[in-house]
Structures are given as structure tokens and as C-alpha cells.
PDB file of C-alpha atoms in Angstrom:
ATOM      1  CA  UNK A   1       7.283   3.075 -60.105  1.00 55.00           C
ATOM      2  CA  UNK A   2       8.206   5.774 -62.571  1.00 66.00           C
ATOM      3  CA  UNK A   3       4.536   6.436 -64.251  1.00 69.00           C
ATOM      4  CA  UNK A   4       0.965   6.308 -63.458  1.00 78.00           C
ATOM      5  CA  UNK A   5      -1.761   6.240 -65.441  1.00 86.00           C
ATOM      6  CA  UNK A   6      -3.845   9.491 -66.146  1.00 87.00           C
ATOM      7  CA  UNK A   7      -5.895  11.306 -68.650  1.00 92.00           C
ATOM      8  CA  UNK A   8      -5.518  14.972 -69.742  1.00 94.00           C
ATOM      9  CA  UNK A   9      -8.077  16.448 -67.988  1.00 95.00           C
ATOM     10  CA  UNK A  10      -7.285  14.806 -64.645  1.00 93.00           C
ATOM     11  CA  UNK A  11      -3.685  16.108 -65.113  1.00 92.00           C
ATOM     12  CA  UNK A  12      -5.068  19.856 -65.990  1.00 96.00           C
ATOM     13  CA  UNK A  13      -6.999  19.664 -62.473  1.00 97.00           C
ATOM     14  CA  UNK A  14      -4.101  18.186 -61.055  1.00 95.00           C
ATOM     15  CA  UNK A  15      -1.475  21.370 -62.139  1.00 95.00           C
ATOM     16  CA  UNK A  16      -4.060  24.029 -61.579  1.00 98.00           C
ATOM     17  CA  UNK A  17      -4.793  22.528 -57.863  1.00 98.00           C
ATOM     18  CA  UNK A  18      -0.695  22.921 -57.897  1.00 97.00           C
ATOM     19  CA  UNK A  19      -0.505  26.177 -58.737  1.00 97.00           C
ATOM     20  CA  UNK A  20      -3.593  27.350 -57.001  1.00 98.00           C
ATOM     21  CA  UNK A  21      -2.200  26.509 -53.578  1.00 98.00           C
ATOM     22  CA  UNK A  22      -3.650  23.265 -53.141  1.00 98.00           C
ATOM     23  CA  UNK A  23      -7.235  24.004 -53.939  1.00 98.00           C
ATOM     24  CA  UNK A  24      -9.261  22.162 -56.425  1.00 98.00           C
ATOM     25  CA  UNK A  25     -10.361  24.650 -58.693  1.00 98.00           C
ATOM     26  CA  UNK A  26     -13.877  22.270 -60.111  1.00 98.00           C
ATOM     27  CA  UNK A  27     -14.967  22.101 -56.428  1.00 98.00           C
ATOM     28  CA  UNK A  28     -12.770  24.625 -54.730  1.00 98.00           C
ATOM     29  CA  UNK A  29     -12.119  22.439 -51.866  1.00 98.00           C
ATOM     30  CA  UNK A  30      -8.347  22.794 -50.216  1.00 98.00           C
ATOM     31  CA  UNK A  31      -7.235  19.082 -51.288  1.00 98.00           C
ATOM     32  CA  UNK A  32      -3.335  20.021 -50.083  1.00 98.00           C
ATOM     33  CA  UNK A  33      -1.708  21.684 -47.260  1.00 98.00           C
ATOM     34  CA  UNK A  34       0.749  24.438 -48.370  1.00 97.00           C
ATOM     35  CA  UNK A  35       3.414  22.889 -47.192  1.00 97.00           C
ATOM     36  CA  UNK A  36       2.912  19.570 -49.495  1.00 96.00           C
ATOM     37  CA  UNK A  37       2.424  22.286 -52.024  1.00 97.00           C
ATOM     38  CA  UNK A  38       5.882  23.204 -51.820  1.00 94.00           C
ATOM     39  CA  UNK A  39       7.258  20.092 -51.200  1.00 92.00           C
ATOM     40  CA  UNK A  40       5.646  18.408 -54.916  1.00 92.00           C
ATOM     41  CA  UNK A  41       7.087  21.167 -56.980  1.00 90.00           C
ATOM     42  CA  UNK A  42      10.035  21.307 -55.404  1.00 87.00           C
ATOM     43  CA  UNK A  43      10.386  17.592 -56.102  1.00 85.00           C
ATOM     44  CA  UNK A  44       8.827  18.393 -59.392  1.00 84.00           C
ATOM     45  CA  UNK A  45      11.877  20.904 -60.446  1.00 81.00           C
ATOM     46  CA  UNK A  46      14.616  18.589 -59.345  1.00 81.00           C
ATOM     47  CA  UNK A  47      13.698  15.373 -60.287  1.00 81.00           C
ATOM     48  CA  UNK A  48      10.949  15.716 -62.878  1.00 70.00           C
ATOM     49  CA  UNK A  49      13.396  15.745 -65.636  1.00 70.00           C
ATOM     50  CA  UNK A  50      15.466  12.364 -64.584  1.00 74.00           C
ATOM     51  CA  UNK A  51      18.651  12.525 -66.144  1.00 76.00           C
ATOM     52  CA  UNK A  52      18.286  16.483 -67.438  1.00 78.00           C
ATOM     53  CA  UNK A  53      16.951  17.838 -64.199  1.00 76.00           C
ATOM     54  CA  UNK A  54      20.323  19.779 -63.147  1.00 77.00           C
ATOM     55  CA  UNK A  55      20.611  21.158 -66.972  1.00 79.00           C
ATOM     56  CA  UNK A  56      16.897  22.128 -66.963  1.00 75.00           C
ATOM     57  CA  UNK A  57      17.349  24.029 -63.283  1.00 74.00           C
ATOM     58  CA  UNK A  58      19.847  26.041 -64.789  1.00 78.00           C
ATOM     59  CA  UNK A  59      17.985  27.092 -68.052  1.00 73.00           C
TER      60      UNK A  59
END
């Protein structure tokens, strides 16, 4: 499964709980352990791109 189906607003909540650590920032409530933190955006920089990602790690 490549996709998932999602709103904007859901996906705002979901990158600011991202960049905030793993807490929700509507209810504030840790949702992700730091380590799964860095895990998703580490996943996020190498694969998010498919076929680009080793062009885009290097711009």
C-alpha cells in the first residue's frame, strides 16, 4: 500500500505531532515514543520521495 486516505487538517496534526516530539499539539498528549519519532522521519527522508529520494537527500 503506497497511500492512505487523509484530509488536510489531520495531516497538519499529524506533522506538527512529528516535529513536536511525538506530542499531539490539540490535546498535548505524548501519542509517540522518541524513538518512533526518529525512526518515521528518518524513513520519511529516504523513502518519501520514491524514485528521487537519493537526489532530494543530497539537495
Amino acid at each position: 500500500c503506497c497511500a492512505m486516505e487523509s484530509n488536510c487538517d489531520a495531516m497538519a496534526v499529524m506533522a506538527a505531532t512529528l516535529a513536536n516530539g511525538g506530542i499531539c499539539p490539540i490535546t498535548e498528549e505524548k501519542v509517540l515514543r522518541p524513538d518512533s519519532v526518529r525512526d518515521v522521519l528518518s524513513l520519511m527522508h529516504s523513502c518519501g520521495m520514491y524514485d528521487y529520494s537519493g537526489q532530494f537527500a543530497f539537495r
